[in-house]
Amino acid sequence: MSAEQIQTALKILKGAGVRMTPQRHAILSYLMNTKSHPTVDEIYKSLGGKFPSMSVATIYNNLKMFKDLDLVKELTYGDSSSRFDANMEEHYHVVCLKCGTIEDFYYSGLHQVEEEASTSTGFKVISHRMEVYGVCSDCQVQH
Ligand code: ZN
Ligand code: MN
């Protein structure tokens, strides 16, 4: 993710009256610079060394605030812990059934599915979710 994206996010936070702390900045830039869709625990493991006073709860509360300001998305997969994604472009995820890796992919055709759902049921459709499951290229080579 670009420095520009971080600047935009900082503006939004400032506009919302959120005080920028080094921890908060670290959590946000970590998310914007990773493609790994980390859990709260993974963020904690990566940043905890640099910020010994930062707790899992701090990270969680910051993520919730970023989410309320539409800076990150929370991904929920059944009963496993939530993952967080700072890529706010419309995209989908393919999930590895062996290692849990989540990769982005882009596909534009699903607006038709929403329209079809609306036409055939009379619902006012608001959103949809789709995940694709498989085995990632790393896991395919290690049998
Ligand atoms: Zn895998
Ligand atoms: Mn993603």
Coordinates of C-alpha atoms and ligand atoms in Angstrom, one line a residue:
M1 CA 0.0 0.0 0.0
S2 CA 1.1 3.5 -0.7
A3 CA 2.3 6.3 1.6
E4 CA -0.6 8.2 0.0
Q5 CA -3.1 5.7 1.4
I6 CA -1.6 6.2 4.9
Q7 CA -1.8 10.0 4.5
T8 CA -5.5 9.8 3.5
A9 CA -6.2 7.6 6.5
L10 CA -4.4 10.0 8.8
K11 CA -6.6 12.8 7.5
I12 CA -9.7 10.8 8.2
L13 CA -8.6 10.0 11.7
K14 CA -7.8 13.6 12.4
G15 CA -11.1 14.6 11.0
A16 CA -12.8 12.2 13.4
G17 CA -10.8 13.8 16.3
V18 CA -8.7 10.7 16.9
R19 CA -5.4 11.4 18.5
M20 CA -2.5 9.8 16.6
T21 CA -0.2 7.8 18.9
P22 CA 2.9 5.8 17.8
Q23 CA 1.1 2.6 18.6
R24 CA -2.0 3.6 16.6
H25 CA 0.2 4.6 13.7
A26 CA 2.1 1.3 13.8
I27 CA -1.1 -0.8 13.8
L28 CA -2.4 1.2 10.8
S29 CA 0.7 1.1 8.7
Y30 CA 1.3 -2.6 9.6
L31 CA -2.1 -3.4 8.1
M32 CA -1.6 -1.2 5.1
N33 CA 1.7 -2.8 4.3
T34 CA 0.7 -6.4 4.6
K35 CA -1.2 -8.6 2.3
S36 CA -1.6 -11.3 4.9
H37 CA -5.0 -10.4 6.4
P38 CA -3.7 -10.8 10.0
T39 CA -5.6 -11.7 13.1
V40 CA -5.3 -9.5 16.2
D41 CA -2.8 -12.0 17.7
E42 CA -0.6 -11.9 14.6
I43 CA -0.5 -8.1 14.8
Y44 CA 0.3 -8.4 18.5
K45 CA 3.2 -10.8 17.7
S46 CA 4.6 -8.5 15.0
L47 CA 4.4 -5.2 16.9
G48 CA 4.6 -6.4 20.6
G49 CA 8.4 -6.3 20.5
K50 CA 8.5 -2.7 19.5
F51 CA 5.7 -1.6 21.9
P52 CA 6.0 -3.7 25.1
S53 CA 3.2 -1.8 26.8
M54 CA 0.7 -2.5 23.9
S55 CA -1.9 -5.1 24.8
V56 CA -4.1 -7.3 22.6
A57 CA -7.1 -5.3 23.8
T58 CA -5.4 -2.0 22.6
I59 CA -4.9 -3.5 19.2
Y60 CA -8.5 -4.8 19.1
N61 CA -9.9 -1.4 20.2
N62 CA -7.9 0.4 17.5
L63 CA -9.0 -2.0 14.8
K64 CA -12.6 -1.6 15.8
M65 CA -12.2 2.2 15.6
F66 CA -10.5 1.9 12.1
K67 CA -13.4 -0.3 11.1
D68 CA -16.0 2.2 12.2
L69 CA -14.2 4.8 10.1
D70 CA -14.1 2.5 7.0
L71 CA -10.3 2.3 7.0
V72 CA -10.2 -1.5 7.5
K73 CA -12.5 -4.4 7.0
E74 CA -13.1 -7.3 9.4
L75 CA -13.2 -10.7 7.8
T76 CA -15.1 -13.4 9.7
Y77 CA -14.8 -17.1 8.8
G78 CA -17.0 -19.3 10.9
D79 CA -15.6 -19.8 14.4
S80 CA -11.9 -18.9 13.8
S81 CA -10.7 -15.5 14.9
S82 CA -11.4 -12.4 12.8
R83 CA -8.9 -11.2 10.2
F84 CA -8.3 -7.6 9.2
D85 CA -7.8 -6.1 5.7
A86 CA -6.9 -2.5 4.9
N87 CA -7.5 -3.1 1.2
M88 CA -10.8 -1.3 0.8
E89 CA -11.1 -1.8 -2.9
E90 CA -13.8 -4.2 -3.9
H91 CA -12.1 -7.6 -4.0
Y92 CA -12.6 -11.2 -3.1
H93 CA -10.6 -13.8 -1.2
V94 CA -9.3 -17.3 -1.9
V95 CA -8.6 -19.2 1.3
C96 CA -6.1 -22.1 1.5
L97 CA -7.7 -25.0 3.3
K98 CA -4.3 -26.3 4.4
C99 CA -2.4 -23.3 5.8
G100 CA -5.2 -20.7 6.1
T101 CA -3.4 -18.2 3.7
I102 CA -5.9 -15.7 2.3
E103 CA -5.1 -14.1 -1.1
D104 CA -6.9 -11.2 -2.9
F105 CA -8.3 -11.5 -6.3
Y106 CA -10.5 -9.1 -8.3
Y107 CA -13.6 -10.1 -10.2
S108 CA -16.3 -7.7 -11.3
G109 CA -19.1 -10.0 -12.4
L110 CA -21.0 -10.4 -9.1
H111 CA -23.2 -7.3 -9.4
Q112 CA -25.4 -9.3 -11.7
V113 CA -25.8 -11.8 -8.9
E114 CA -27.1 -9.1 -6.6
E115 CA -29.5 -7.9 -9.3
E116 CA -30.7 -11.4 -9.9
A117 CA -31.3 -11.9 -6.1
S118 CA -33.2 -8.7 -6.0
T119 CA -35.3 -9.3 -9.1
S120 CA -36.3 -12.8 -8.0
T121 CA -37.0 -12.1 -4.4
G122 CA -38.0 -8.4 -4.2
F123 CA -35.3 -7.8 -1.6
K124 CA -33.4 -4.6 -1.6
V125 CA -30.0 -6.1 -1.8
I126 CA -27.2 -4.4 0.3
S127 CA -24.2 -6.7 -0.1
H128 CA -23.0 -10.1 -0.7
R129 CA -20.1 -12.2 0.4
M130 CA -18.1 -14.9 -1.4
E131 CA -15.0 -16.8 -0.6
V132 CA -13.2 -19.3 -2.8
Y133 CA -11.5 -22.3 -1.1
G134 CA -8.6 -24.3 -2.3
V135 CA -4.9 -25.2 -1.8
C136 CA -2.3 -22.5 -2.2
S137 CA 0.7 -22.9 -4.5
D138 CA 3.1 -23.3 -1.5
C139 CA 0.9 -26.1 0.0
Q140 CA 0.6 -27.8 -3.4
V141 CA 4.4 -28.5 -3.5
Q142 CA 4.8 -29.7 0.1
H143 CA 2.9 -33.1 0.3
Ligands
ZN1 ZN -1.5 -23.0 1.9
MN2 MN -8.1 -8.7 1.0

